[in-house]
mmCIF file of C-alpha atoms in Angstrom:
data_model
loop_
_atom_site.group_PDB
_atom_site.id
_atom_site.type_symbol
_atom_site.label_atom_id
_atom_site.label_comp_id
_atom_site.label_asym_id
_atom_site.label_seq_id
_atom_site.Cartn_x
_atom_site.Cartn_y
_atom_site.Cartn_z
ATOM 1 C CA SER A 42 -3.373 -5.289 -12.317
ATOM 2 C CA ALA A 43 -6.882 -5.225 -10.932
ATOM 3 C CA VAL A 44 -8.992 -2.083 -11.334
ATOM 4 C CA ILE A 45 -10.183 -0.972 -7.909
ATOM 5 C CA SER A 46 -12.860 1.645 -7.460
ATOM 6 C CA GLN A 47 -13.647 3.327 -4.153
ATOM 7 C CA LYS A 48 -16.600 5.466 -3.240
ATOM 8 C CA PRO A 49 -16.750 8.098 -2.001
ATOM 9 C CA SER A 50 -13.433 9.538 -3.086
ATOM 10 C CA ARG A 51 -13.796 12.369 -0.622
ATOM 11 C CA ASP A 52 -16.283 13.401 2.038
ATOM 12 C CA ILE A 53 -16.669 15.786 4.939
ATOM 13 C CA CYS A 54 -18.515 14.192 7.890
ATOM 14 C CA GLN A 55 -20.090 15.411 11.048
ATOM 15 C CA ARG A 56 -18.829 14.207 14.360
ATOM 16 C CA GLY A 57 -20.775 11.260 15.701
ATOM 17 C CA THR A 58 -22.035 10.081 12.369
ATOM 18 C CA SER A 59 -21.040 6.968 10.452
ATOM 19 C CA LEU A 60 -19.900 6.628 6.893
ATOM 20 C CA THR A 61 -19.664 3.520 4.685
ATOM 21 C CA ILE A 62 -16.922 3.279 2.079
ATOM 22 C CA GLN A 63 -17.403 0.941 -0.904
ATOM 23 C CA CYS A 64 -14.701 -0.916 -2.758
ATOM 24 C CA GLN A 65 -15.461 -2.614 -6.093
ATOM 25 C CA VAL A 66 -12.960 -4.719 -8.025
ATOM 26 C CA ASP A 67 -13.189 -5.577 -11.696
ATOM 27 C CA SER A 68 -12.290 -9.240 -11.127
ATOM 28 C CA GLN A 69 -12.784 -11.885 -8.454
ATOM 29 C CA VAL A 70 -10.147 -11.684 -5.757
ATOM 30 C CA THR A 71 -9.565 -13.842 -2.724
ATOM 31 C CA MET A 72 -7.909 -11.330 -0.456
ATOM 32 C CA MET A 73 -9.179 -7.792 0.200
ATOM 33 C CA PHE A 74 -7.720 -5.450 2.805
ATOM 34 C CA TRP A 75 -8.551 -2.102 4.320
ATOM 35 C CA TYR A 76 -5.793 0.378 5.300
ATOM 36 C CA ARG A 77 -5.865 3.742 6.952
ATOM 37 C CA GLN A 78 -3.468 6.626 6.426
ATOM 38 C CA GLN A 79 -3.721 9.442 8.889
ATOM 39 C CA PRO A 80 -2.425 12.906 7.905
ATOM 40 C CA GLY A 81 1.350 12.879 7.472
ATOM 41 C CA GLN A 82 1.557 9.273 8.424
ATOM 42 C CA SER A 83 2.228 5.977 6.651
ATOM 43 C CA LEU A 84 -0.304 3.280 5.984
ATOM 44 C CA THR A 85 -1.708 1.054 8.667
ATOM 45 C CA LEU A 86 -3.552 -2.152 8.015
ATOM 46 C CA ILE A 87 -7.038 -2.092 9.601
ATOM 47 C CA ALA A 88 -8.338 -5.558 8.652
ATOM 48 C CA THR A 89 -8.594 -8.300 6.147
ATOM 49 C CA ALA A 90 -12.021 -8.682 4.576
ATOM 50 C CA ASN A 91 -12.891 -12.318 4.335
ATOM 51 C CA GLN A 92 -15.588 -13.527 1.979
ATOM 52 C CA GLY A 93 -18.285 -15.414 3.828
ATOM 53 C CA SER A 94 -16.875 -14.831 7.298
ATOM 54 C CA GLU A 95 -16.000 -12.036 9.696
ATOM 55 C CA ALA A 96 -13.163 -9.751 8.951
ATOM 56 C CA THR A 97 -9.829 -10.235 10.690
ATOM 57 C CA TYR A 98 -8.845 -7.101 12.556
ATOM 58 C CA GLU A 99 -5.355 -5.876 13.363
ATOM 59 C CA SER A 100 -4.356 -4.822 16.857
ATOM 60 C CA GLY A 101 -5.930 -1.533 17.742
ATOM 61 C CA PHE A 102 -8.890 -1.846 15.422
ATOM 62 C CA VAL A 103 -12.284 -3.347 16.484
ATOM 63 C CA ILE A 104 -15.347 -4.473 14.671
ATOM 64 C CA ASP A 105 -17.686 -2.062 16.483
ATOM 65 C CA LYS A 106 -15.711 0.906 15.223
ATOM 66 C CA PHE A 107 -14.871 -0.375 11.734
ATOM 67 C CA PRO A 108 -17.466 -2.955 10.650
ATOM 68 C CA ILE A 109 -16.604 -4.611 7.350
ATOM 69 C CA SER A 110 -18.732 -6.515 4.904
ATOM 70 C CA ARG A 111 -17.553 -8.844 2.102
ATOM 71 C CA PRO A 112 -20.615 -10.217 0.374
ATOM 72 C CA ASN A 113 -18.790 -11.575 -2.669
ATOM 73 C CA LEU A 114 -15.377 -11.830 -4.321
ATOM 74 C CA THR A 115 -15.548 -8.447 -5.986
ATOM 75 C CA PHE A 116 -16.941 -6.127 -3.359
ATOM 76 C CA SER A 117 -16.349 -4.948 0.214
ATOM 77 C CA THR A 118 -17.457 -2.096 2.468
ATOM 78 C CA LEU A 119 -15.808 -0.434 5.453
ATOM 79 C CA THR A 120 -17.894 1.614 7.825
ATOM 80 C CA VAL A 121 -16.308 4.184 10.092
ATOM 81 C CA SER A 122 -18.721 4.433 13.040
ATOM 82 C CA ASN A 123 -19.348 7.261 15.454
ATOM 83 C CA MET A 124 -16.680 9.387 13.811
ATOM 84 C CA SER A 125 -14.492 11.837 15.629
ATOM 85 C CA PRO A 126 -11.851 14.228 14.209
ATOM 86 C CA GLU A 127 -9.185 11.569 14.924
ATOM 87 C CA ASP A 128 -10.818 9.430 12.192
ATOM 88 C CA SER A 129 -9.946 12.006 9.588
ATOM 89 C CA SER A 130 -7.810 9.923 7.246
ATOM 90 C CA ILE A 131 -7.399 8.375 3.848
ATOM 91 C CA TYR A 132 -9.024 4.922 3.850
ATOM 92 C CA LEU A 133 -7.609 2.575 1.260
ATOM 93 C CA CYS A 134 -8.926 -0.684 -0.146
ATOM 94 C CA SER A 135 -6.416 -3.138 -1.496
ATOM 95 C CA VAL A 136 -6.587 -6.519 -3.186
ATOM 96 C CA GLU A 137 -4.261 -9.357 -3.847
ATOM 97 C CA GLY A 138 -3.126 -9.642 -7.446
ATOM 98 C CA ASP A 139 -3.461 -12.632 -9.672
ATOM 99 C CA ARG A 140 -0.649 -14.825 -8.410
ATOM 100 C CA LEU A 141 -0.202 -16.521 -11.724
ATOM 101 C CA ARG A 142 0.275 -13.255 -13.632
ATOM 102 C CA SER A 143 1.659 -10.831 -11.090
ATOM 103 C CA GLY A 144 3.157 -13.015 -8.417
ATOM 104 C CA ASN A 145 2.842 -12.211 -4.779
ATOM 105 C CA THR A 146 1.685 -8.649 -4.643
ATOM 106 C CA ILE A 147 -1.248 -6.403 -3.801
ATOM 107 C CA TYR A 148 -2.798 -3.370 -5.470
ATOM 108 C CA PHE A 149 -4.456 -0.299 -3.987
ATOM 109 C CA GLY A 150 -7.464 1.782 -4.805
ATOM 110 C CA GLU A 151 -7.208 5.544 -4.991
ATOM 111 C CA GLY A 152 -8.489 5.967 -1.459
ATOM 112 C CA SER A 153 -11.337 7.729 0.292
ATOM 113 C CA TRP A 154 -10.435 11.014 1.968
ATOM 114 C CA LEU A 155 -12.587 11.530 5.027
ATOM 115 C CA THR A 156 -12.546 14.752 7.027
ATOM 116 C CA VAL A 157 -14.526 14.771 10.300
ATOM 117 C CA VAL A 158 -15.629 18.168 11.572
ATOM 118 C CA ASP B 243 8.382 -8.882 8.953
ATOM 119 C CA ALA B 244 11.872 -7.572 8.727
ATOM 120 C CA LYS B 245 12.374 -3.899 9.443
ATOM 121 C CA THR B 246 13.629 -1.735 6.611
ATOM 122 C CA THR B 247 15.563 1.510 6.744
ATOM 123 C CA GLN B 248 15.410 4.167 4.059
ATOM 124 C CA PRO B 249 16.720 7.725 3.830
ATOM 125 C CA PRO B 250 13.919 10.173 4.552
ATOM 126 C CA SER B 251 14.452 12.183 1.426
ATOM 127 C CA MET B 252 16.442 12.312 -1.847
ATOM 128 C CA ASP B 253 16.708 14.655 -4.812
ATOM 129 C CA CYS B 254 17.292 13.560 -8.349
ATOM 130 C CA ALA B 255 17.771 15.605 -11.520
ATOM 131 C CA GLU B 256 15.184 15.096 -14.213
ATOM 132 C CA GLY B 257 16.403 12.638 -16.827
ATOM 133 C CA ARG B 258 18.994 11.111 -14.613
ATOM 134 C CA ALA B 259 18.739 7.714 -12.849
ATOM 135 C CA ALA B 260 17.220 7.732 -9.405
ATOM 136 C CA ASN B 261 18.805 5.162 -7.098
ATOM 137 C CA LEU B 262 16.809 4.605 -3.926
ATOM 138 C CA PRO B 263 18.556 2.503 -1.281
ATOM 139 C CA CYS B 264 16.962 0.297 1.315
ATOM 140 C CA ASN B 265 18.532 -1.584 4.200
ATOM 141 C CA HIS B 266 16.877 -4.816 5.359
ATOM 142 C CA SER B 267 19.664 -6.518 7.327
ATOM 143 C CA THR B 268 17.314 -8.775 9.305
ATOM 144 C CA ILE B 269 15.431 -10.122 6.323
ATOM 145 C CA SER B 270 14.681 -13.803 6.427
ATOM 146 C CA GLY B 271 15.327 -16.249 3.544
ATOM 147 C CA ASN B 272 11.754 -16.359 2.336
ATOM 148 C CA GLU B 273 10.790 -12.701 2.690
ATOM 149 C CA TYR B 274 10.341 -10.713 -0.456
ATOM 150 C CA VAL B 275 11.449 -7.119 -1.024
ATOM 151 C CA TYR B 276 8.567 -4.970 -2.237
ATOM 152 C CA TRP B 277 8.640 -1.403 -3.536
ATOM 153 C CA TYR B 278 5.610 0.868 -3.717
ATOM 154 C CA ARG B 279 5.259 4.568 -4.287
ATOM 155 C CA GLN B 280 2.639 7.071 -3.275
ATOM 156 C CA ILE B 281 2.152 10.201 -5.231
ATOM 157 C CA HIS B 282 0.498 12.877 -3.107
ATOM 158 C CA SER B 283 -3.154 12.209 -2.409
ATOM 159 C CA GLN B 284 -3.221 8.928 -4.377
ATOM 160 C CA GLY B 285 -3.290 5.289 -3.391
ATOM 161 C CA PRO B 286 0.097 3.487 -3.313
ATOM 162 C CA GLN B 287 1.261 2.175 -6.650
ATOM 163 C CA TYR B 288 3.005 -1.177 -6.886
ATOM 164 C CA ILE B 289 6.430 -0.861 -8.559
ATOM 165 C CA ILE B 290 8.346 -4.100 -8.297
ATOM 166 C CA HIS B 291 9.277 -6.957 -5.991
ATOM 167 C CA GLY B 292 11.940 -9.644 -5.777
ATOM 168 C CA LEU B 293 13.307 -12.403 -3.639
ATOM 169 C CA LYS B 294 16.920 -13.024 -4.558
ATOM 170 C CA ASN B 295 17.474 -12.196 -8.179
ATOM 171 C CA ASN B 296 17.560 -8.749 -9.654
ATOM 172 C CA GLU B 297 14.288 -7.810 -11.327
ATOM 173 C CA THR B 298 13.321 -5.387 -14.031
ATOM 174 C CA ASN B 299 10.017 -4.244 -15.385
ATOM 175 C CA GLU B 300 8.689 -1.320 -17.385
ATOM 176 C CA MET B 301 8.880 1.024 -14.404
ATOM 177 C CA ALA B 302 12.082 0.185 -12.594
ATOM 178 C CA SER B 303 14.899 -2.219 -11.738
ATOM 179 C CA LEU B 304 15.448 -3.830 -8.381
ATOM 180 C CA ILE B 305 18.965 -4.749 -7.383
ATOM 181 C CA ILE B 306 19.255 -7.021 -4.345
ATOM 182 C CA THR B 307 22.669 -7.669 -2.865
ATOM 183 C CA GLU B 308 23.931 -11.217 -2.682
ATOM 184 C CA ASP B 309 23.472 -11.384 1.098
ATOM 185 C CA ARG B 310 19.992 -9.831 0.675
ATOM 186 C CA LYS B 311 20.663 -7.305 3.445
ATOM 187 C CA SER B 312 20.067 -4.354 1.176
ATOM 188 C CA SER B 313 18.556 -3.430 -2.126
ATOM 189 C CA THR B 314 18.301 -0.513 -4.534
ATOM 190 C CA LEU B 315 15.395 0.629 -6.602
ATOM 191 C CA ILE B 316 16.506 2.232 -9.854
ATOM 192 C CA LEU B 317 14.309 4.535 -11.940
ATOM 193 C CA PRO B 318 16.424 4.745 -15.115
ATOM 194 C CA HIS B 319 15.276 8.121 -16.332
ATOM 195 C CA ALA B 320 13.476 10.091 -13.629
ATOM 196 C CA THR B 321 10.698 12.488 -14.674
ATOM 197 C CA LEU B 322 8.844 15.063 -12.624
ATOM 198 C CA ARG B 323 5.963 12.580 -12.365
ATOM 199 C CA ASP B 324 8.233 10.270 -10.413
ATOM 200 C CA THR B 325 8.206 12.736 -7.455
ATOM 201 C CA ALA B 326 6.602 10.602 -4.679
ATOM 202 C CA VAL B 327 7.219 8.819 -1.433
ATOM 203 C CA TYR B 328 8.855 5.443 -2.111
ATOM 204 C CA TYR B 329 8.296 2.578 0.306
ATOM 205 C CA CYS B 330 10.575 -0.414 0.635
ATOM 206 C CA ILE B 331 8.921 -3.301 2.446
ATOM 207 C CA ALA B 332 10.252 -6.729 3.427
ATOM 208 C CA ALA B 333 7.482 -9.265 3.910
ATOM 209 C CA PHE B 334 6.725 -12.893 3.688
ATOM 210 C CA TRP B 335 3.367 -12.474 2.009
ATOM 211 C CA SER B 336 2.216 -9.486 0.001
ATOM 212 C CA TYR B 337 -0.751 -8.857 2.211
ATOM 213 C CA GLN B 338 1.355 -8.590 5.338
ATOM 214 C CA LEU B 339 2.855 -5.362 4.132
ATOM 215 C CA THR B 340 3.935 -3.001 6.886
ATOM 216 C CA PHE B 341 4.584 0.451 5.531
ATOM 217 C CA GLY B 342 7.317 2.592 7.100
ATOM 218 C CA LYS B 343 7.985 6.270 6.447
ATOM 219 C CA GLY B 344 9.594 5.702 3.068
ATOM 220 C CA THR B 345 11.847 8.020 1.091
ATOM 221 C CA LYS B 346 10.459 11.242 -0.338
ATOM 222 C CA LEU B 347 11.997 11.526 -3.775
ATOM 223 C CA SER B 348 11.947 14.958 -5.378
ATOM 224 C CA VAL B 349 12.783 15.069 -9.060
ATOM 225 C CA ILE B 350 14.295 18.481 -9.876
ATOM 226 C CA PRO B 351 13.845 20.094 -13.313
#
C-alpha cells in the first residue's frame, strides 16, 4: 500500500483563521481524496483532488471554504478557511491504490486533528 | 451505492474468531464489498474487499453469500489490537466509499 503522510498531525486553531493541511504520497497516484470526520461521526467525503484541474466537491462542501490544490501526482493540500468550532474534525487524505497490485481500493493517511477554539 | 447494515457493537474473546456480519440486500451486480477498520484516533485501515468469491488475506477472510446480500468478515484469532470500529461498504468504485456507523468490536482479554 502507499505511504501517506499528513501534516500537521494535530493543531489547535483560533476561530476565524485558516489552516492548510498537506498530504504527501510516496508514489504517483491518480486519485486523491479528502475526507472529514467530525467528533463521534463517520467519515464524509469532502472532495476529489484532481491533478491539473479544480477539485470536485461533494454536496455541502464548497471551494471557498475548503480550497484544494493538487500540483502533482504525489501531493495535495486542503485549506480549512475562516474556521469555526464546527470545523473541529479529523481531516483525512486518501489515495487510490495501485490497481494492478491491490485492485480497486483506497488507502488513508493518519489524519489531521483540528480543534478550533 | 448500496446501503449496508451492521450491528452497532460486538464483543469477542481474545484468541477466538471474530465474525462481523454485514447486510447489503440492495447491492448491485458490479458493486464490491469493502471492509475497513478504524482504531481510535487513527486513519481507516483497509482490510479486504471482494465481489463474488470469498477472499482471504493476511488480515482476514471475507465470506460473501451466494446471493451477495450479506457478508461476514472473519478475524481468525482476535487480539486486543483488533479492537476498532469496522466499516462494511458496498460500492462500485473504491473512491466512492460512503462510510456508515460501522460495528464497534471490543476484544475482551
